[in-house]
Amino acid sequence: GGPPGVGRLNHVAVAVPDLERSAEHYRTVLGAKVSAPQAVPAHGVTVVFIDLENTKIELLHPLGADSPIRKFLEKNPAGGIHHICLEVEDVRESMAHVSSYARLLSDEPKIGAHGVPIVFLHPKDTNGVLVELQQAIPAEDS
Ligand code: CO
C-alpha cells in the first residue's frame, strides 16, 4: 500500500562555468574526493564526480552547442544548483504515480549518466527545484 516512496539522495548537480577550477576547489579547499572529468555526450555535459560519504555532488559543464547547461549558465553565470537526484525503486512505477501531481519532462524514462533509467519532474511543479528520479541500483549480494 501507499505511494512508491523515494530512497537516498543520489546526487546534487551543480552547473559550473569553469570545471577545472571548481574541481580544484573541491579537491584543495574542501579536501574532497574528486574524479577525473567524464564526457557524457548523450546529455551534453562533462561531469566531475565529488564523492561524499553519504552522497555525491556532480559538477556539470556544457558539452556541445545544444547542451541544456548552456542556458542555465547564461542565467546563472557564477553557476548554481541545477538539480537534485532522488533514488526510487522503479522509475516507471514512480512516474505512473507522480504524473497525477507533477509534469514529467519525458513520457518515457531516459538512460541517465549512470546507465540506469531516470526521469525529470518539471520544476514549476516541485517548488522551483528540478528533481531527477533515478532507479536505484540494487545492492550486490555479498
Ligand atoms: Co543528475
PDB file of C-alpha atoms and ligand atoms in Angstrom, residues 11 58 83 132, ligand 1:
ATOM      1  CA  HIS A  11      23.414  13.395  -6.039  1.00  0.00           C
ATOM      2  CA  GLU A  58      28.128  16.268  -9.743  1.00  0.00           C
ATOM      3  CA  HIS A  83      19.010  19.640  -9.937  1.00  0.00           C
ATOM      4  CA  GLU A 132      15.561  13.799 -11.103  1.00  0.00           C
TER       5      GLU A 132
HETATM    6 CO    CO B   1      21.647  14.077 -12.329  1.00  0.00          CO
END
